[in-house]
mmCIF file of C-alpha atoms and ligand atoms in Angstrom:
data_model
loop_
_atom_site.group_PDB
_atom_site.id
_atom_site.type_symbol
_atom_site.label_atom_id
_atom_site.label_comp_id
_atom_site.label_asym_id
_atom_site.label_seq_id
_atom_site.Cartn_x
_atom_site.Cartn_y
_atom_site.Cartn_z
ATOM 1 C CA MET A 5 -42.957 32.495 -46.916
ATOM 2 C CA ALA A 6 -44.443 35.154 -44.642
ATOM 3 C CA ASP A 7 -41.733 37.638 -45.627
ATOM 4 C CA LYS A 8 -42.397 36.950 -49.302
ATOM 5 C CA ILE A 9 -46.133 37.488 -48.836
ATOM 6 C CA ARG A 10 -45.455 40.705 -46.961
ATOM 7 C CA GLU A 11 -43.070 41.976 -49.657
ATOM 8 C CA THR A 12 -45.474 41.071 -52.461
ATOM 9 C CA LEU A 13 -48.376 42.776 -50.722
ATOM 10 C CA PHE A 14 -46.300 45.881 -50.049
ATOM 11 C CA ASN A 15 -45.338 46.172 -53.711
ATOM 12 C CA LEU A 16 -48.877 45.587 -54.978
ATOM 13 C CA SER A 17 -50.545 47.959 -52.551
ATOM 14 C CA TYR A 18 -47.833 50.606 -53.074
ATOM 15 C CA LYS A 19 -48.537 50.569 -56.805
ATOM 16 C CA ALA A 20 -52.311 50.743 -56.228
ATOM 17 C CA TYR A 21 -51.777 53.654 -53.812
ATOM 18 C CA HIS A 22 -50.540 55.698 -56.761
ATOM 19 C CA ASN A 23 -53.741 54.946 -58.671
ATOM 20 C CA ALA A 24 -56.047 56.362 -56.002
ATOM 21 C CA TYR A 25 -58.546 58.992 -57.083
ATOM 22 C CA ALA A 26 -58.600 61.259 -54.044
ATOM 23 C CA PRO A 27 -58.968 64.870 -55.227
ATOM 24 C CA TYR A 28 -60.985 65.879 -52.138
ATOM 25 C CA SER A 29 -59.215 64.282 -49.187
ATOM 26 C CA LYS A 30 -55.771 64.194 -50.871
ATOM 27 C CA PHE A 31 -55.313 61.006 -48.842
ATOM 28 C CA ASN A 32 -54.363 58.170 -51.152
ATOM 29 C CA VAL A 33 -54.861 54.631 -49.953
ATOM 30 C CA GLY A 34 -53.896 51.392 -51.662
ATOM 31 C CA ALA A 35 -54.860 47.826 -50.834
ATOM 32 C CA ALA A 36 -53.959 44.380 -52.089
ATOM 33 C CA LEU A 37 -54.685 40.746 -51.426
ATOM 34 C CA ILE A 38 -53.220 37.503 -52.652
ATOM 35 C CA THR A 39 -54.638 34.013 -52.845
ATOM 36 C CA HIS A 40 -53.118 30.596 -52.219
ATOM 37 C CA ASP A 41 -52.903 30.067 -55.988
ATOM 38 C CA GLN A 42 -50.948 33.317 -56.468
ATOM 39 C CA LYS A 43 -53.741 35.487 -57.807
ATOM 40 C CA ALA A 44 -53.495 39.129 -56.800
ATOM 41 C CA PHE A 45 -56.093 41.860 -56.561
ATOM 42 C CA VAL A 46 -55.633 45.515 -55.738
ATOM 43 C CA GLY A 47 -57.781 48.449 -54.777
ATOM 44 C CA ALA A 48 -57.403 52.169 -54.322
ATOM 45 C CA ASN A 49 -59.708 54.684 -52.741
ATOM 46 C CA ILE A 50 -62.026 56.271 -55.284
ATOM 47 C CA GLU A 51 -63.676 59.508 -54.213
ATOM 48 C CA ASN A 52 -66.611 61.396 -55.676
ATOM 49 C CA ALA A 53 -67.923 64.967 -55.468
ATOM 50 C CA ALA A 54 -70.952 63.358 -53.808
ATOM 51 C CA TYR A 55 -68.781 62.237 -50.882
ATOM 52 C CA GLY A 56 -71.025 59.368 -49.823
ATOM 53 C CA SER A 57 -70.433 57.693 -53.172
ATOM 54 C CA SER A 58 -66.721 57.321 -52.439
ATOM 55 C CA MET A 59 -65.222 53.923 -51.679
ATOM 56 C CA CYS A 60 -62.251 52.864 -49.575
ATOM 57 C CA ALA A 61 -59.313 50.989 -51.097
ATOM 58 C CA GLU A 62 -59.876 47.956 -48.890
ATOM 59 C CA ARG A 63 -63.420 47.425 -50.109
ATOM 60 C CA VAL A 64 -62.536 48.118 -53.747
ATOM 61 C CA CYS A 65 -59.889 45.411 -53.414
ATOM 62 C CA ILE A 66 -61.894 42.686 -51.731
ATOM 63 C CA TYR A 67 -65.059 43.322 -53.743
ATOM 64 C CA SER A 68 -63.016 43.023 -56.938
ATOM 65 C CA ALA A 69 -61.547 39.728 -55.747
ATOM 66 C CA TYR A 70 -64.974 38.308 -54.942
ATOM 67 C CA ALA A 71 -66.360 39.591 -58.233
ATOM 68 C CA ASN A 72 -63.622 37.584 -59.934
ATOM 69 C CA GLY A 73 -64.573 34.383 -58.144
ATOM 70 C CA VAL A 74 -62.290 34.462 -55.108
ATOM 71 C CA LYS A 75 -63.719 32.865 -51.958
ATOM 72 C CA LYS A 76 -62.909 33.497 -48.322
ATOM 73 C CA ASP A 77 -60.711 30.402 -47.965
ATOM 74 C CA ASP A 78 -58.611 31.401 -51.010
ATOM 75 C CA ILE A 79 -57.179 34.556 -49.426
ATOM 76 C CA ILE A 80 -53.835 34.209 -47.629
ATOM 77 C CA GLY A 81 -52.869 37.833 -47.084
ATOM 78 C CA PHE A 82 -54.315 41.333 -47.185
ATOM 79 C CA ALA A 83 -52.616 44.730 -47.086
ATOM 80 C CA VAL A 84 -53.447 48.390 -46.883
ATOM 81 C CA ILE A 85 -51.041 51.302 -47.339
ATOM 82 C CA SER A 86 -51.198 55.048 -46.913
ATOM 83 C CA ASP A 87 -48.881 57.983 -46.366
ATOM 84 C CA ASN A 88 -48.815 58.468 -42.631
ATOM 85 C CA LYS A 89 -46.110 58.386 -39.968
ATOM 86 C CA GLU A 90 -48.006 55.617 -38.198
ATOM 87 C CA PRO A 91 -49.649 53.134 -40.580
ATOM 88 C CA SER A 92 -53.350 54.056 -40.858
ATOM 89 C CA MET A 93 -55.815 51.359 -39.894
ATOM 90 C CA PRO A 94 -58.911 50.400 -41.929
ATOM 91 C CA CYS A 95 -62.044 52.395 -41.095
ATOM 92 C CA GLY A 96 -65.001 50.870 -39.294
ATOM 93 C CA ALA A 97 -66.986 50.150 -42.454
ATOM 94 C CA CYS A 98 -64.050 48.284 -43.985
ATOM 95 C CA ARG A 99 -63.543 46.304 -40.787
ATOM 96 C CA GLN A 100 -67.181 45.209 -40.969
ATOM 97 C CA VAL A 101 -66.744 44.057 -44.574
ATOM 98 C CA LEU A 102 -63.401 42.357 -43.947
ATOM 99 C CA ASN A 103 -64.903 40.551 -40.966
ATOM 100 C CA GLU A 104 -67.364 38.864 -43.273
ATOM 101 C CA LEU A 105 -65.075 38.273 -46.262
ATOM 102 C CA LEU A 106 -61.719 37.346 -44.642
ATOM 103 C CA ASN A 107 -60.922 34.439 -42.366
ATOM 104 C CA ASP A 108 -59.885 35.422 -38.850
ATOM 105 C CA ASP A 109 -56.330 34.103 -39.258
ATOM 106 C CA VAL A 110 -55.484 36.013 -42.449
ATOM 107 C CA VAL A 111 -52.710 38.487 -41.696
ATOM 108 C CA ILE A 112 -53.601 42.092 -42.486
ATOM 109 C CA TYR A 113 -50.444 44.101 -43.174
ATOM 110 C CA VAL A 114 -50.928 47.805 -42.509
ATOM 111 C CA PHE A 115 -48.108 49.779 -44.142
ATOM 112 C CA ASN A 116 -46.941 53.322 -44.523
ATOM 113 C CA LEU A 117 -44.962 54.336 -47.602
ATOM 114 C CA GLU A 118 -41.654 53.741 -45.836
ATOM 115 C CA GLY A 119 -42.611 50.116 -45.334
ATOM 116 C CA ASP A 120 -43.247 50.353 -41.609
ATOM 117 C CA CYS A 121 -45.813 47.687 -40.922
ATOM 118 C CA ILE A 122 -48.293 46.614 -38.294
ATOM 119 C CA GLU A 123 -49.381 43.004 -38.692
ATOM 120 C CA THR A 124 -52.846 42.300 -37.379
ATOM 121 C CA ASN A 125 -56.010 40.380 -38.302
ATOM 122 C CA ILE A 126 -59.693 41.096 -38.455
ATOM 123 C CA ALA A 127 -60.499 39.421 -35.132
ATOM 124 C CA THR A 128 -58.164 41.920 -33.455
ATOM 125 C CA LEU A 129 -59.445 44.892 -35.435
ATOM 126 C CA LEU A 130 -63.125 44.135 -34.841
ATOM 127 C CA PRO A 131 -63.827 42.239 -31.632
ATOM 128 C CA TYR A 132 -67.453 41.392 -30.853
ATOM 129 C CA ALA A 133 -68.301 41.907 -34.513
ATOM 130 C CA PHE A 134 -71.825 41.921 -35.778
ATOM 131 C CA ASP A 135 -72.154 38.980 -38.159
ATOM 132 C CA GLU A 136 -74.612 36.471 -39.554
ATOM 133 C CA THR A 137 -75.076 34.831 -36.173
ATOM 134 C CA ASP A 138 -76.602 38.061 -34.888
ATOM 135 C CA LEU A 139 -79.310 37.804 -37.508
ATOM 136 C CA LYS A 140 -80.501 34.450 -36.170
ATOM 137 C CA ASN A 141 -81.425 35.668 -32.692
ATOM 138 C CA VAL A 142 -84.730 37.184 -33.680
HETATM 139 ZN ZN1 LIG B 206 -62.591 52.061 -45.144
#
């Protein structure tokens, strides 16, 4: 089961990688997630001449899933892929978003194009995260 999830997420994110719009950084990134009922969502980084308006593949992916009705408990796997010798980890902003929208035990597969993979999760990527509990200490 885990190998099938990993293979599916690699294929989905690899395809999304090729749809990135990254004329400025030339650094394509793809992302994908799947749900327990076999729905799949993908994202790619989308840049803009006004750099701050750009969006990472991971957030495009998970925002699209939520916009289509997916909830945190539905997601069983998440992946990100880029062209780097060592698989490139999600940036800090994406970690903050994933911390809120993914359960701690969801495996995050971080691939390069050759299929090398680091399996991690959001609790590992963002320890001591700022979350809703921090808003209640006022
Ligand atoms: Zn990011």
